[in-house]
PDB file of C-alpha atoms in Angstrom:
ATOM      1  CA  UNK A   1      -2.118  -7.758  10.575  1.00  0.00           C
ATOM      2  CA  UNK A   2       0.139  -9.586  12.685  1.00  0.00           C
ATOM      3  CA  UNK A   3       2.676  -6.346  13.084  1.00  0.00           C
ATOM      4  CA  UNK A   4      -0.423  -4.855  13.585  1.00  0.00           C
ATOM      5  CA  UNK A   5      -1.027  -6.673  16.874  1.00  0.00           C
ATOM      6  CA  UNK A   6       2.263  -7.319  17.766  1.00  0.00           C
ATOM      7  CA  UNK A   7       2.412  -3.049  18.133  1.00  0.00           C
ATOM      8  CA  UNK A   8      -1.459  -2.344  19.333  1.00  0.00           C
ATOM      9  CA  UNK A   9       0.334  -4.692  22.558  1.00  0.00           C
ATOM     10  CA  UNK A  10       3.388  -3.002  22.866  1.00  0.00           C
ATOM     11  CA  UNK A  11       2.291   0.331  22.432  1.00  0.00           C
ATOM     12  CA  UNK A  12      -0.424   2.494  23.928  1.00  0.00           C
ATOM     13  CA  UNK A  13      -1.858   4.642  21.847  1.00  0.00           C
ATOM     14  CA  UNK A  14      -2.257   8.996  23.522  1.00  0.00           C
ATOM     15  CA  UNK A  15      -4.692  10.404  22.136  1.00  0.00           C
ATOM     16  CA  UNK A  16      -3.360  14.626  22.181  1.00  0.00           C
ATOM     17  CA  UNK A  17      -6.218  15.784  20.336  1.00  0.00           C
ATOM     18  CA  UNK A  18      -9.416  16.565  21.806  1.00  0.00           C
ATOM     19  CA  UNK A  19     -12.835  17.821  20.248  1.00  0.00           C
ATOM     20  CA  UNK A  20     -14.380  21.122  20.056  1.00  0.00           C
ATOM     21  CA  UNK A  21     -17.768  22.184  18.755  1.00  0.00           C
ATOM     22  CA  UNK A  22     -17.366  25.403  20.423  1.00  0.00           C
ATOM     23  CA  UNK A  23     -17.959  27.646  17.249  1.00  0.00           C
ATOM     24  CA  UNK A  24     -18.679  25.303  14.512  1.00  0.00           C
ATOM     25  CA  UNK A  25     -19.138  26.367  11.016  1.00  0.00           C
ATOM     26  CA  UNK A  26     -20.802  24.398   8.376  1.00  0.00           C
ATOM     27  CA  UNK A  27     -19.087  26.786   5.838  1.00  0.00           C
ATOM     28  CA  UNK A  28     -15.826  26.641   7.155  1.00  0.00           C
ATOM     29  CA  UNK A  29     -15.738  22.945   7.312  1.00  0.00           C
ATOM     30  CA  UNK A  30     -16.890  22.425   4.134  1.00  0.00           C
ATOM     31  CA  UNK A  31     -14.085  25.236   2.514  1.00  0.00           C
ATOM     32  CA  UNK A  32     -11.391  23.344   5.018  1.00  0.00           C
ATOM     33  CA  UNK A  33     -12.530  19.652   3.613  1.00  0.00           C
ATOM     34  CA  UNK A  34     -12.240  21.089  -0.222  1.00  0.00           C
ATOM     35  CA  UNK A  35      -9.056  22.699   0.397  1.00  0.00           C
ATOM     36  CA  UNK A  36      -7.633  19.918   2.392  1.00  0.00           C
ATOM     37  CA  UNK A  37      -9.109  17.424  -0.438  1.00  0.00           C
ATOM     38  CA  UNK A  38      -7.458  19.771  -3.259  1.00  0.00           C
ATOM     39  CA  UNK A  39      -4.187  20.129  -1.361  1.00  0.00           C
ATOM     40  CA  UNK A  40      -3.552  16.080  -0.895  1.00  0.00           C
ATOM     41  CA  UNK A  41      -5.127  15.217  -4.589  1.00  0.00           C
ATOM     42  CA  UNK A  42      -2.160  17.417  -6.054  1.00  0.00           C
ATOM     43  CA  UNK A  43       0.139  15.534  -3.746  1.00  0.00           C
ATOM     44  CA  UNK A  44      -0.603  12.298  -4.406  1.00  0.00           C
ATOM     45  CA  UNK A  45      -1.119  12.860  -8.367  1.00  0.00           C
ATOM     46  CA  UNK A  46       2.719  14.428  -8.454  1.00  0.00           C
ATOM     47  CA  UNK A  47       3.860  11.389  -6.558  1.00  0.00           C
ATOM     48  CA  UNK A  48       2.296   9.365  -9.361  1.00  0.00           C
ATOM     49  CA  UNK A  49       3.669  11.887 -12.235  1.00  0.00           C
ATOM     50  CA  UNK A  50       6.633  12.290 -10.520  1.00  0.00           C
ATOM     51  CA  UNK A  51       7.311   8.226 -10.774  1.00  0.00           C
ATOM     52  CA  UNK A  52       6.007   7.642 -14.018  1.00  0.00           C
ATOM     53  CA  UNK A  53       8.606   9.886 -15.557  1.00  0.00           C
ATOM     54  CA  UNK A  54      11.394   7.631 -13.472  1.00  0.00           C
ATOM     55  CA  UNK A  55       9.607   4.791 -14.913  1.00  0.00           C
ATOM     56  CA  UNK A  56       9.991   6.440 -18.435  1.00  0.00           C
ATOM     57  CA  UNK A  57      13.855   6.894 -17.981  1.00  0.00           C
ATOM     58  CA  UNK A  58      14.505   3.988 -17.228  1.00  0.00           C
ATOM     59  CA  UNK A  59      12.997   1.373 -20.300  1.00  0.00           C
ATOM     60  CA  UNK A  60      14.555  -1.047 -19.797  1.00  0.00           C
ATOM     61  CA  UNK A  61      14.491  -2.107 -16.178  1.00  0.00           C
ATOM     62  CA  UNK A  62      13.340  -5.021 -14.427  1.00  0.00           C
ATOM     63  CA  UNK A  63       9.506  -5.732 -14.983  1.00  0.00           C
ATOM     64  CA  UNK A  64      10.017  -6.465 -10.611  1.00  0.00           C
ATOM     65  CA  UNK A  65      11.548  -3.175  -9.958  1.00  0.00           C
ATOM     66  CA  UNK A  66       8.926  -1.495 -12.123  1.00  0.00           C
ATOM     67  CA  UNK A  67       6.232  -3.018  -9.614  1.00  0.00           C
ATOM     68  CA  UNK A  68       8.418  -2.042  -6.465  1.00  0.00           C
ATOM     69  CA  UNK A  69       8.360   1.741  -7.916  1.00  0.00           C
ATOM     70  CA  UNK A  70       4.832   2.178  -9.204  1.00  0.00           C
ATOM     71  CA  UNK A  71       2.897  -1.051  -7.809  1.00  0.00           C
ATOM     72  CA  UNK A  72       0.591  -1.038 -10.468  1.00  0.00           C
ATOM     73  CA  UNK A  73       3.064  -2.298 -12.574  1.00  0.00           C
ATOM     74  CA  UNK A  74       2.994  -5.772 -11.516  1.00  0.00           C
ATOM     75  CA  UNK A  75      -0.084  -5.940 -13.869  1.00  0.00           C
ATOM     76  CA  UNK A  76       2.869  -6.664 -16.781  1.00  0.00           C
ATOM     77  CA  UNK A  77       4.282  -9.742 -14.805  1.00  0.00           C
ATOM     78  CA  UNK A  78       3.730 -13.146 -15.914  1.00  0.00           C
ATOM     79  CA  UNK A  79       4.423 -16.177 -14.530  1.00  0.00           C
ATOM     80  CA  UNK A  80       3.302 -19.019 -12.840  1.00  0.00           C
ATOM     81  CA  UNK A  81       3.372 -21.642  -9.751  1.00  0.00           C
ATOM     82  CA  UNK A  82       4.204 -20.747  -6.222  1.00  0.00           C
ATOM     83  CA  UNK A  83       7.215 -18.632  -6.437  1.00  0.00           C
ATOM     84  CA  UNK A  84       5.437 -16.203  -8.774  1.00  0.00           C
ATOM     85  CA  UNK A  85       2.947 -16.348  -6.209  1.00  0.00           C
ATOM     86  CA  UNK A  86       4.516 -15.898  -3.194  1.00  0.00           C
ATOM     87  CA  UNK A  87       6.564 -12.881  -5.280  1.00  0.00           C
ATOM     88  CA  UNK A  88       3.414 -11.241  -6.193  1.00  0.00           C
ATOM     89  CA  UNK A  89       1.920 -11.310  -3.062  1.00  0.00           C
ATOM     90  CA  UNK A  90       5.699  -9.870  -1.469  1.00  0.00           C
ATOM     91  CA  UNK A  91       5.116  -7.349  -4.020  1.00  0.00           C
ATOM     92  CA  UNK A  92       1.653  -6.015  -3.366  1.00  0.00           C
ATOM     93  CA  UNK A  93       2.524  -6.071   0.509  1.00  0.00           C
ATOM     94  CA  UNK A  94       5.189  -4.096   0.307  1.00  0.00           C
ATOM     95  CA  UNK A  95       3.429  -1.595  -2.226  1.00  0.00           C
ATOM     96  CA  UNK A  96       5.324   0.290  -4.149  1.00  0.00           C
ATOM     97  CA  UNK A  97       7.821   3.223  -3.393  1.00  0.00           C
ATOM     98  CA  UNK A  98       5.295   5.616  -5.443  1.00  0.00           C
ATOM     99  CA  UNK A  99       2.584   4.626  -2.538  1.00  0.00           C
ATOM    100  CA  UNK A 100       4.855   5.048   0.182  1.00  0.00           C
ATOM    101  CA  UNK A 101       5.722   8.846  -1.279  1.00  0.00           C
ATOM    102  CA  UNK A 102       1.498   9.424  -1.184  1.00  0.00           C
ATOM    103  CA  UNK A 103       1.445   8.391   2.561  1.00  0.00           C
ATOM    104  CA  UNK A 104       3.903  10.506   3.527  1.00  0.00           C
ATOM    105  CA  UNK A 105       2.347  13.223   1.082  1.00  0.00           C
ATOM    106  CA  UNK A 106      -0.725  12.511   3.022  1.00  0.00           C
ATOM    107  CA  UNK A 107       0.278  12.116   6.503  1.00  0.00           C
ATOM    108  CA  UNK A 108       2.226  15.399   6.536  1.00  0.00           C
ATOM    109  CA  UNK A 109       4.842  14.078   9.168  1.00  0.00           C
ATOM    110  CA  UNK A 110       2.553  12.386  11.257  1.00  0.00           C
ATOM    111  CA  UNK A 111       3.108   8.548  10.507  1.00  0.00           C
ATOM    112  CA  UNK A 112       6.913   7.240  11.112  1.00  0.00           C
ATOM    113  CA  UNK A 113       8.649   5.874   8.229  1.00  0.00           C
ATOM    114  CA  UNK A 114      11.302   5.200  10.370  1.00  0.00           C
ATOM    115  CA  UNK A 115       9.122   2.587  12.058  1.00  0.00           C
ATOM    116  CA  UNK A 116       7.386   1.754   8.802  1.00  0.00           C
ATOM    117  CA  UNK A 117      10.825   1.036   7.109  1.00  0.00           C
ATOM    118  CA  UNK A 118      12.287  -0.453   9.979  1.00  0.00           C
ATOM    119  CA  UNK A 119       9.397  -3.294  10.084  1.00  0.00           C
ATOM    120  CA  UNK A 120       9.222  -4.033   6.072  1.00  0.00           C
ATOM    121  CA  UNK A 121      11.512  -7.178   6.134  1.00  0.00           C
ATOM    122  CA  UNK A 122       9.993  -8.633   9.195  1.00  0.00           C
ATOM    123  CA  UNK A 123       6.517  -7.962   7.274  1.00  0.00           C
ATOM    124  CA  UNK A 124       7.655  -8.701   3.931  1.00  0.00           C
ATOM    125  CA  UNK A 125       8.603 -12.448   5.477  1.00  0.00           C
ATOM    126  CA  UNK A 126       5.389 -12.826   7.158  1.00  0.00           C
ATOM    127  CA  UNK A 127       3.779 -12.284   3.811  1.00  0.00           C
ATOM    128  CA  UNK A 128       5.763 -14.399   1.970  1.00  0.00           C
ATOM    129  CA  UNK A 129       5.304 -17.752   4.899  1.00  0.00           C
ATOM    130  CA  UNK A 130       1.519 -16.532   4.536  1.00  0.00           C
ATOM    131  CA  UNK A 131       1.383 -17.108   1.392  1.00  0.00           C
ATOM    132  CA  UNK A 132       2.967 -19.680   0.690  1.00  0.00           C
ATOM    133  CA  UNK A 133       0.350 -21.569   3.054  1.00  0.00           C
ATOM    134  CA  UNK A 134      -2.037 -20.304   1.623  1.00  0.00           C
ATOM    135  CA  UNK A 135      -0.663 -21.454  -1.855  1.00  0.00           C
ATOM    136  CA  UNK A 136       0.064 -24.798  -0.817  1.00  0.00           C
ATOM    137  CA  UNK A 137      -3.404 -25.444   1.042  1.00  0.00           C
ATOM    138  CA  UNK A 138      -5.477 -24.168  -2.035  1.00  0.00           C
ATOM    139  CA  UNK A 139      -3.179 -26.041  -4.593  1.00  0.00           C
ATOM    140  CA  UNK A 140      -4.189 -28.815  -2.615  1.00  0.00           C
ATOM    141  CA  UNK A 141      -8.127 -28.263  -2.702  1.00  0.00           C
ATOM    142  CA  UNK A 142      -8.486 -27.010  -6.148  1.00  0.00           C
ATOM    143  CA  UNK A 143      -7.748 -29.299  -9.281  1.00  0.00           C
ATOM    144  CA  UNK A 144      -6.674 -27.406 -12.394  1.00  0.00           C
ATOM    145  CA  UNK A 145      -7.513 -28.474 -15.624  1.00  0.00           C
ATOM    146  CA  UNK A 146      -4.802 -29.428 -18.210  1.00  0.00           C
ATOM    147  CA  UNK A 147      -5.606 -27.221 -20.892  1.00  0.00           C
ATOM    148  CA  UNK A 148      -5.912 -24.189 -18.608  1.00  0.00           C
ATOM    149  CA  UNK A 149      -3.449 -21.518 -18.564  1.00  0.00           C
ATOM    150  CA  UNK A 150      -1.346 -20.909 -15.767  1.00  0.00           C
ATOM    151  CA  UNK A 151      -0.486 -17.404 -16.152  1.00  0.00           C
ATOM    152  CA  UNK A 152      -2.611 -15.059 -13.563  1.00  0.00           C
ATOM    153  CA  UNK A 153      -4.183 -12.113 -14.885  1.00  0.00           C
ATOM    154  CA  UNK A 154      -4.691  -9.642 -12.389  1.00  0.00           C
ATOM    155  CA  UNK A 155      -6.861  -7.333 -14.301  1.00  0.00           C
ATOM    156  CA  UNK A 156      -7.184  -6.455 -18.057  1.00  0.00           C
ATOM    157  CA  UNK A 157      -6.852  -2.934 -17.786  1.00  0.00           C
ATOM    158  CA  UNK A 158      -4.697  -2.624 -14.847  1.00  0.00           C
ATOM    159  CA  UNK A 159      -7.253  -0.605 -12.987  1.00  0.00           C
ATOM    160  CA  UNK A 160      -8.232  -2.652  -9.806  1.00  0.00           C
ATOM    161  CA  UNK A 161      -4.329  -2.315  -8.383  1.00  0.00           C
ATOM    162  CA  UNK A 162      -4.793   1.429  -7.916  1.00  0.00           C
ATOM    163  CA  UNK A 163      -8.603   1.318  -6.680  1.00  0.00           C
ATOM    164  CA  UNK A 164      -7.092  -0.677  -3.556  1.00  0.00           C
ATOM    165  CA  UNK A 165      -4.229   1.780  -3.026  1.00  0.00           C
ATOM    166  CA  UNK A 166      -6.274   4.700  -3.168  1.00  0.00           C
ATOM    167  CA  UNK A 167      -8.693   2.961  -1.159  1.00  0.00           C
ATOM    168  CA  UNK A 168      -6.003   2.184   1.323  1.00  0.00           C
ATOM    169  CA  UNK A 169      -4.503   6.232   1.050  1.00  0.00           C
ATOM    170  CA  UNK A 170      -8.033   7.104   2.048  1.00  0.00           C
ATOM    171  CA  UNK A 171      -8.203   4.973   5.242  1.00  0.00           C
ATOM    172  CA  UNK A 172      -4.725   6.200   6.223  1.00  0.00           C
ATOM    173  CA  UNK A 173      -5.935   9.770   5.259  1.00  0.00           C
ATOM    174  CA  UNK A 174      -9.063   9.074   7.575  1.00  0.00           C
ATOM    175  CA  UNK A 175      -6.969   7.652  10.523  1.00  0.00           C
ATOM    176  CA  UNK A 176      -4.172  10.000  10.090  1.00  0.00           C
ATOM    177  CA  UNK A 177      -4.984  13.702  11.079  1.00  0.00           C
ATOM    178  CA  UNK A 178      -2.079  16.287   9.979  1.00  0.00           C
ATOM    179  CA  UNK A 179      -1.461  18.252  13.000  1.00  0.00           C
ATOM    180  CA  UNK A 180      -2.009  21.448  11.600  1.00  0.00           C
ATOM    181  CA  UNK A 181      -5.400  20.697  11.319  1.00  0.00           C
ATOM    182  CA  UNK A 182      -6.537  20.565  14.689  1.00  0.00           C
TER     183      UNK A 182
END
């Protein structure tokens, strides 16, 4: 958020597109929504076969460099205390090279990965002092009991990691018009 409104500032945003109900068809927005859907649902779901097969090529490989392909991987880690935390929380900021391969699926050219790259380690630290407040000031509000475990389970199935990229694909895909498709 804060690279967010650190750019909102510095740049202005042009809008080039302007909108047209001259002619509208129900029909052929319907036909162009379904093949658009179809057309990025192939995409993203050969980005994600695409990386699982790296993922099964390479067994034995870091459990952390599993998570920074295929973010839904960091469902294996385990670990506890504040630099697990503050790696986990790294980790599901920066979001996995698979979901950076859907966005650009997605975006068809239109969002700069240049930039996006370009700002990672300035974001990636952000995250990481974020957290680590954040650890520190709930660590100090919250008393743990001595026969709890430590180890964070992020979800039993490992489905809740991939809800909240889609989730996040879909508000790119919603913010992000292809240009073709004007």
């Amino acid at each position: 958020m804060v690279l967010y409104i650190i750019f909102t500032i510095k740049l202005k945003f042009k809008s080039d597109a302007s909108i047209s109900c001259k002619g509208f068809s129900l029909t052929d927005a319907v036909m162009d929504a379904i093949s658009s859907s179809a057309g990025s649902m192939i995409s993203i779901c050969s980005a994600i076969v695409f990386f699982s097969a790296i993922i099964a090529l390479l067994p034995s490989l870091n459990p952390i460099l599993y998570a920074v392909l295929e973010i839904s991987n960091i469902t294996s880690l385990e670990g506890s205390g504040m630099l697990f935390f503050v790696m986990v929380t790294v980790l599901l900021s920066f979001g996995g090279l698979c979901v950076h391969m859907q966005i650009l699926c997605m975006s068809g050219g239109s969002f700069s990965f240049k930039r996006f790259y370009l700002t990672r380690p300035i974001q990636l630290l952000l995250t990481a002092a974020f957290s680590s407040i954040g650890y520190l000031i709930v660590q100090n509000h919250i008393s743990i009991d001595a026969d709890a475990s430590n180890n964070i389970e992020f979800s039993s199935t490992g489905s809740i990691i991939p809800f909240i990229c889609v989730c996040g694909m879909v508000l790119i895909a919603l913010t992000h018009k292809k240009s073709d498709r004007m």
